[in-house]
């Protein structure tokens, strides 16, 4: 079946611009996660959605970052007034209520 | 989540079994052993997980010692496409428990 998809695959933006990153989770998965990974680094958790519950936003690095999940499916991560340190690969993962997380291919964000 | 220790890198000949060890001596009774891998420029890929019994799927086998303080991931017939960084993680099996990757083992499969 279809896996997690993300778009765009690559995004180059100028410092100060806003960007939106999209994630389509696996159908039927109730949990959705956003992570980011800087070059050569491990995963950094950003935000977690579970069903209709309030999201866990404890990993968001600043108030420039926000995310929403519409209809319990598609999610959008928004970064306002991008900075160069926001450059990273942004990864989305989904899972059932219990179980392993399946990752998308990621969006490579470059802020110039 | 309990800490894990893995070798930094390993080599394996193509077609041979790759045995990747992981130490997790502080694992708790309700923590599972998970393995993921990340091929260059791709998102992490789930491989296998287990609690205390050995597990096998189409990708790999997971051998967990009786005291659960260590485990081994086995790729029975490694191919060049198995070259990746392999991460061993111990965590409670429930949603909301985000993944944190340590350094992992960089496996190089050589022809």
Short mmCIF file of N, CA, C and O in Angstrom, two decimals, chain A residues 3-83:
data_model
loop_
_atom_site.label_atom_id
_atom_site.label_comp_id
_atom_site.label_asym_id
_atom_site.label_seq_id
_atom_site.Cartn_x
_atom_site.Cartn_y
_atom_site.Cartn_z
N UNK A 3 2.73 4.52 1.13
CA UNK A 3 3.41 4.91 2.36
C UNK A 3 3.13 6.36 2.68
O UNK A 3 2.24 7.00 2.12
N UNK A 4 3.92 6.92 3.58
CA UNK A 4 3.82 8.33 3.93
C UNK A 4 4.43 9.15 2.79
O UNK A 4 5.52 8.82 2.30
N UNK A 5 3.71 10.16 2.36
CA UNK A 5 4.26 11.03 1.32
C UNK A 5 4.41 12.44 1.85
O UNK A 5 3.64 12.88 2.73
N UNK A 6 5.41 13.14 1.32
CA UNK A 6 5.68 14.51 1.73
C UNK A 6 5.93 15.36 0.50
O UNK A 6 6.47 14.88 -0.49
N UNK A 7 5.54 16.61 0.61
CA UNK A 7 5.82 17.54 -0.48
C UNK A 7 6.07 18.93 0.07
O UNK A 7 5.54 19.29 1.14
N UNK A 8 6.92 19.73 -0.61
CA UNK A 8 7.75 19.30 -1.73
C UNK A 8 8.92 18.45 -1.25
O UNK A 8 9.15 18.34 -0.06
N UNK A 9 9.64 17.85 -2.17
CA UNK A 9 10.80 17.05 -1.77
C UNK A 9 11.98 17.97 -1.44
O UNK A 9 12.80 17.65 -0.58
N UNK A 10 12.04 19.08 -2.13
CA UNK A 10 13.07 20.08 -1.89
C UNK A 10 12.44 21.46 -1.90
O UNK A 10 11.54 21.73 -2.71
N UNK A 11 12.93 22.34 -1.01
CA UNK A 11 12.44 23.69 -0.98
C UNK A 11 13.60 24.62 -0.65
O UNK A 11 14.27 24.46 0.36
N UNK A 12 13.83 25.58 -1.55
CA UNK A 12 14.82 26.61 -1.30
C UNK A 12 14.07 27.92 -1.12
O UNK A 12 13.24 28.28 -1.95
N UNK A 13 14.34 28.61 -0.04
CA UNK A 13 13.63 29.84 0.25
C UNK A 13 14.60 30.88 0.78
O UNK A 13 15.67 30.55 1.30
N UNK A 14 14.21 32.13 0.64
CA UNK A 14 15.04 33.22 1.15
C UNK A 14 14.73 33.44 2.63
O UNK A 14 13.59 33.29 3.08
N UNK A 15 15.74 33.84 3.35
CA UNK A 15 15.58 34.17 4.76
C UNK A 15 14.45 35.19 4.92
O UNK A 15 14.35 36.15 4.16
N UNK A 16 13.59 34.91 5.90
CA UNK A 16 12.49 35.82 6.18
C UNK A 16 11.17 35.41 5.54
O UNK A 16 10.12 35.92 5.93
N UNK A 17 11.22 34.51 4.57
CA UNK A 17 9.99 34.05 3.92
C UNK A 17 9.33 32.95 4.75
O UNK A 17 9.96 32.30 5.57
N UNK A 18 8.02 32.76 4.52
CA UNK A 18 7.30 31.67 5.17
C UNK A 18 7.29 30.45 4.25
O UNK A 18 7.26 30.60 3.02
N UNK A 19 7.29 29.26 4.83
CA UNK A 19 7.20 28.03 4.04
C UNK A 19 6.16 27.10 4.66
O UNK A 19 5.92 27.13 5.87
N UNK A 20 5.56 26.30 3.80
CA UNK A 20 4.61 25.28 4.24
C UNK A 20 5.07 23.92 3.71
O UNK A 20 5.34 23.77 2.52
N UNK A 21 5.12 22.95 4.60
CA UNK A 21 5.52 21.60 4.24
C UNK A 21 4.32 20.69 4.50
O UNK A 21 3.66 20.80 5.52
N UNK A 22 4.10 19.75 3.58
CA UNK A 22 2.90 18.91 3.66
C UNK A 22 3.26 17.45 3.91
O UNK A 22 4.27 16.96 3.40
N UNK A 23 2.40 16.79 4.68
CA UNK A 23 2.57 15.36 4.94
C UNK A 23 1.24 14.64 4.77
O UNK A 23 0.23 15.06 5.35
N UNK A 24 1.26 13.57 3.97
CA UNK A 24 0.10 12.69 3.84
C UNK A 24 0.43 11.37 4.52
O UNK A 24 1.26 10.60 4.00
N UNK A 25 -0.18 11.08 5.65
CA UNK A 25 0.18 9.86 6.38
C UNK A 25 -0.44 8.63 5.73
O UNK A 25 -1.25 8.74 4.80
N UNK A 26 -0.06 7.47 6.24
CA UNK A 26 -0.67 6.22 5.78
C UNK A 26 -2.13 6.21 6.21
O UNK A 26 -2.44 6.55 7.36
N UNK A 27 -2.99 5.79 5.31
CA UNK A 27 -4.42 5.77 5.60
C UNK A 27 -4.71 4.90 6.81
O UNK A 27 -4.21 3.78 6.93
N UNK A 28 -5.50 5.45 7.73
CA UNK A 28 -5.87 4.69 8.92
C UNK A 28 -4.94 4.90 10.10
O UNK A 28 -5.26 4.48 11.22
N UNK A 29 -3.80 5.54 9.87
CA UNK A 29 -2.89 5.82 10.98
C UNK A 29 -3.40 7.04 11.74
O UNK A 29 -3.62 8.10 11.17
N UNK A 30 -3.55 6.86 13.06
CA UNK A 30 -4.11 7.94 13.86
C UNK A 30 -3.04 8.88 14.40
O UNK A 30 -3.33 10.01 14.77
N UNK A 31 -1.82 8.42 14.48
CA UNK A 31 -0.75 9.24 15.04
C UNK A 31 0.13 9.78 13.92
O UNK A 31 0.44 9.07 12.95
N UNK A 32 0.52 11.04 14.05
CA UNK A 32 1.38 11.69 13.05
C UNK A 32 2.42 12.50 13.79
O UNK A 32 2.12 13.21 14.75
N UNK A 33 3.66 12.39 13.33
CA UNK A 33 4.80 13.05 13.97
C UNK A 33 5.56 13.89 12.94
O UNK A 33 5.68 13.49 11.78
N UNK A 34 6.08 15.01 13.39
CA UNK A 34 7.05 15.77 12.61
C UNK A 34 8.38 15.77 13.36
O UNK A 34 8.43 15.98 14.58
N UNK A 35 9.45 15.52 12.59
CA UNK A 35 10.81 15.59 13.09
C UNK A 35 11.61 16.45 12.11
O UNK A 35 11.20 16.67 10.98
N UNK A 36 12.79 16.86 12.56
CA UNK A 36 13.73 17.39 11.59
C UNK A 36 15.11 16.81 11.88
O UNK A 36 15.41 16.37 12.99
N UNK A 37 15.91 16.81 10.83
CA UNK A 37 17.24 16.21 10.90
C UNK A 37 18.20 17.14 10.18
O UNK A 37 18.11 17.33 8.97
N UNK A 38 19.11 17.70 10.95
CA UNK A 38 20.16 18.52 10.34
C UNK A 38 21.26 17.62 9.83
O UNK A 38 21.37 16.47 10.24
N UNK A 39 22.09 18.15 8.95
CA UNK A 39 23.11 17.35 8.29
C UNK A 39 23.96 16.59 9.30
O UNK A 39 24.56 17.17 10.19
N UNK A 40 23.97 15.26 9.16
CA UNK A 40 24.80 14.42 10.01
C UNK A 40 24.33 14.29 11.45
O UNK A 40 25.03 13.72 12.28
N UNK A 41 23.14 14.80 11.73
CA UNK A 41 22.63 14.77 13.10
C UNK A 41 21.50 13.75 13.24
O UNK A 41 21.00 13.20 12.26
N UNK A 42 21.09 13.51 14.49
CA UNK A 42 19.98 12.61 14.76
C UNK A 42 18.66 13.30 14.56
O UNK A 42 18.58 14.44 14.11
N UNK A 43 17.60 12.59 14.90
CA UNK A 43 16.25 13.14 14.77
C UNK A 43 15.95 14.11 15.90
O UNK A 43 16.27 13.85 17.05
N UNK A 44 15.30 15.21 15.55
CA UNK A 44 14.81 16.17 16.54
C UNK A 44 13.30 16.20 16.45
O UNK A 44 12.73 16.57 15.42
N UNK A 45 12.63 15.78 17.50
CA UNK A 45 11.17 15.76 17.53
C UNK A 45 10.62 17.18 17.51
O UNK A 45 11.13 18.07 18.20
N UNK A 46 9.58 17.39 16.76
CA UNK A 46 8.95 18.71 16.68
C UNK A 46 7.54 18.70 17.28
O UNK A 46 7.26 19.45 18.21
N UNK A 47 6.66 17.85 16.75
CA UNK A 47 5.26 17.89 17.17
C UNK A 47 4.60 16.55 16.88
O UNK A 47 5.04 15.83 15.99
N UNK A 48 3.56 16.23 17.65
CA UNK A 48 2.88 14.94 17.55
C UNK A 48 1.39 15.16 17.62
O UNK A 48 0.90 15.90 18.47
N UNK A 49 0.66 14.51 16.71
CA UNK A 49 -0.79 14.53 16.68
C UNK A 49 -1.31 13.12 16.93
O UNK A 49 -0.79 12.15 16.37
N UNK A 50 -2.35 13.00 17.75
CA UNK A 50 -3.01 11.71 17.98
C UNK A 50 -4.50 11.92 17.91
O UNK A 50 -5.08 12.54 18.82
N UNK A 51 -5.11 11.44 16.87
CA UNK A 51 -6.56 11.54 16.72
C UNK A 51 -7.03 12.98 16.86
O UNK A 51 -6.49 13.90 16.27
N UNK A 52 -8.06 13.16 17.69
CA UNK A 52 -8.63 14.48 17.92
C UNK A 52 -8.06 15.17 19.16
O UNK A 52 -8.53 16.24 19.55
N UNK A 53 -7.06 14.55 19.77
CA UNK A 53 -6.47 15.14 20.98
C UNK A 53 -5.63 16.36 20.64
O UNK A 53 -5.20 16.53 19.49
N UNK A 54 -5.43 17.20 21.64
CA UNK A 54 -4.55 18.36 21.44
C UNK A 54 -3.15 17.88 21.11
O UNK A 54 -2.64 16.94 21.72
N UNK A 55 -2.49 18.50 20.14
CA UNK A 55 -1.16 18.03 19.76
C UNK A 55 -0.12 18.29 20.83
O UNK A 55 -0.25 19.22 21.64
N UNK A 56 0.90 17.47 20.84
CA UNK A 56 2.06 17.67 21.71
C UNK A 56 3.06 18.54 20.96
O UNK A 56 3.73 18.07 20.04
N UNK A 57 3.14 19.79 21.35
CA UNK A 57 3.98 20.75 20.64
C UNK A 57 5.31 20.98 21.35
O UNK A 57 6.03 21.95 21.05
N UNK A 58 5.66 20.09 22.27
CA UNK A 58 6.80 20.35 23.15
C UNK A 58 8.14 20.45 22.41
O UNK A 58 9.09 21.00 22.95
N UNK A 59 8.21 19.93 21.20
CA UNK A 59 9.47 19.96 20.48
C UNK A 59 9.66 21.14 19.54
O UNK A 59 10.74 21.32 18.98
N UNK A 60 8.63 21.94 19.37
CA UNK A 60 8.75 23.08 18.44
C UNK A 60 9.81 24.05 18.98
O UNK A 60 9.72 24.49 20.12
N UNK A 61 10.80 24.42 18.14
CA UNK A 61 11.92 25.22 18.64
C UNK A 61 11.59 26.68 18.89
O UNK A 61 12.30 27.34 19.66
N UNK A 62 10.58 27.21 18.26
CA UNK A 62 10.21 28.62 18.47
C UNK A 62 8.78 28.83 18.02
O UNK A 62 8.16 27.95 17.41
N UNK A 63 8.23 30.01 18.32
CA UNK A 63 6.85 30.29 17.93
C UNK A 63 6.73 30.58 16.43
O UNK A 63 5.64 30.83 15.94
N UNK A 64 7.84 30.53 15.72
CA UNK A 64 7.75 30.65 14.26
C UNK A 64 7.26 29.36 13.62
O UNK A 64 6.87 29.35 12.46
N UNK A 65 7.30 28.28 14.40
CA UNK A 65 6.91 26.97 13.91
C UNK A 65 5.49 26.65 14.37
O UNK A 65 5.15 26.84 15.54
N UNK A 66 4.68 26.15 13.47
CA UNK A 66 3.34 25.69 13.83
C UNK A 66 2.95 24.55 12.90
O UNK A 66 3.54 24.38 11.83
N UNK A 67 1.98 23.79 13.32
CA UNK A 67 1.51 22.68 12.49
C UNK A 67 0.04 22.45 12.75
O UNK A 67 -0.46 22.74 13.84
N UNK A 68 -0.63 21.96 11.74
CA UNK A 68 -2.01 21.57 11.90
C UNK A 68 -2.25 20.26 11.17
O UNK A 68 -1.50 19.90 10.26
N UNK A 69 -3.30 19.61 11.59
CA UNK A 69 -3.69 18.36 10.95
C UNK A 69 -5.19 18.43 10.69
O UNK A 69 -5.98 18.48 11.64
N UNK A 70 -5.55 18.44 9.44
CA UNK A 70 -6.95 18.62 9.07
C UNK A 70 -7.63 17.28 8.88
O UNK A 70 -7.09 16.39 8.20
N UNK A 71 -8.80 17.14 9.49
CA UNK A 71 -9.59 15.94 9.31
C UNK A 71 -8.89 14.67 9.77
O UNK A 71 -9.26 13.57 9.34
N UNK A 72 -7.94 14.83 10.65
CA UNK A 72 -7.25 13.66 11.15
C UNK A 72 -6.36 12.97 10.14
O UNK A 72 -5.94 11.83 10.34
N UNK A 73 -6.06 13.67 9.04
CA UNK A 73 -5.23 13.02 8.01
C UNK A 73 -4.04 13.90 7.64
O UNK A 73 -3.04 13.91 8.35
N UNK A 74 -4.18 14.69 6.60
CA UNK A 74 -3.08 15.51 6.09
C UNK A 74 -2.62 16.52 7.13
O UNK A 74 -3.43 17.10 7.86
N UNK A 75 -1.30 16.72 7.19
CA UNK A 75 -0.74 17.71 8.11
C UNK A 75 0.13 18.69 7.35
O UNK A 75 0.77 18.34 6.35
N UNK A 76 0.14 19.92 7.83
CA UNK A 76 0.98 20.97 7.28
C UNK A 76 1.83 21.57 8.38
O UNK A 76 1.31 21.95 9.43
N UNK A 77 3.12 21.62 8.15
CA UNK A 77 4.06 22.28 9.05
C UNK A 77 4.41 23.63 8.43
O UNK A 77 4.83 23.68 7.27
N UNK A 78 4.21 24.69 9.18
CA UNK A 78 4.48 26.04 8.69
C UNK A 78 5.62 26.65 9.48
O UNK A 78 5.64 26.58 10.71
N UNK A 79 6.57 27.22 8.76
CA UNK A 79 7.66 27.95 9.39
C UNK A 79 7.58 29.38 8.89
O UNK A 79 7.66 29.64 7.69
N UNK A 80 7.39 30.30 9.82
CA UNK A 80 7.30 31.72 9.47
C UNK A 80 8.66 32.39 9.60
O UNK A 80 9.47 31.98 10.44
N UNK A 81 8.88 33.38 8.76
CA UNK A 81 10.11 34.18 8.85
C UNK A 81 11.33 33.28 8.98
O UNK A 81 12.09 33.35 9.94
N UNK A 82 11.52 32.43 7.98
CA UNK A 82 12.58 31.42 8.05
C UNK A 82 13.94 32.04 8.30
O UNK A 82 14.26 33.15 7.84
N UNK A 83 14.75 31.28 9.03
CA UNK A 83 16.13 31.64 9.34
C UNK A 83 17.05 30.56 8.77
O UNK A 83 16.61 29.44 8.51
#
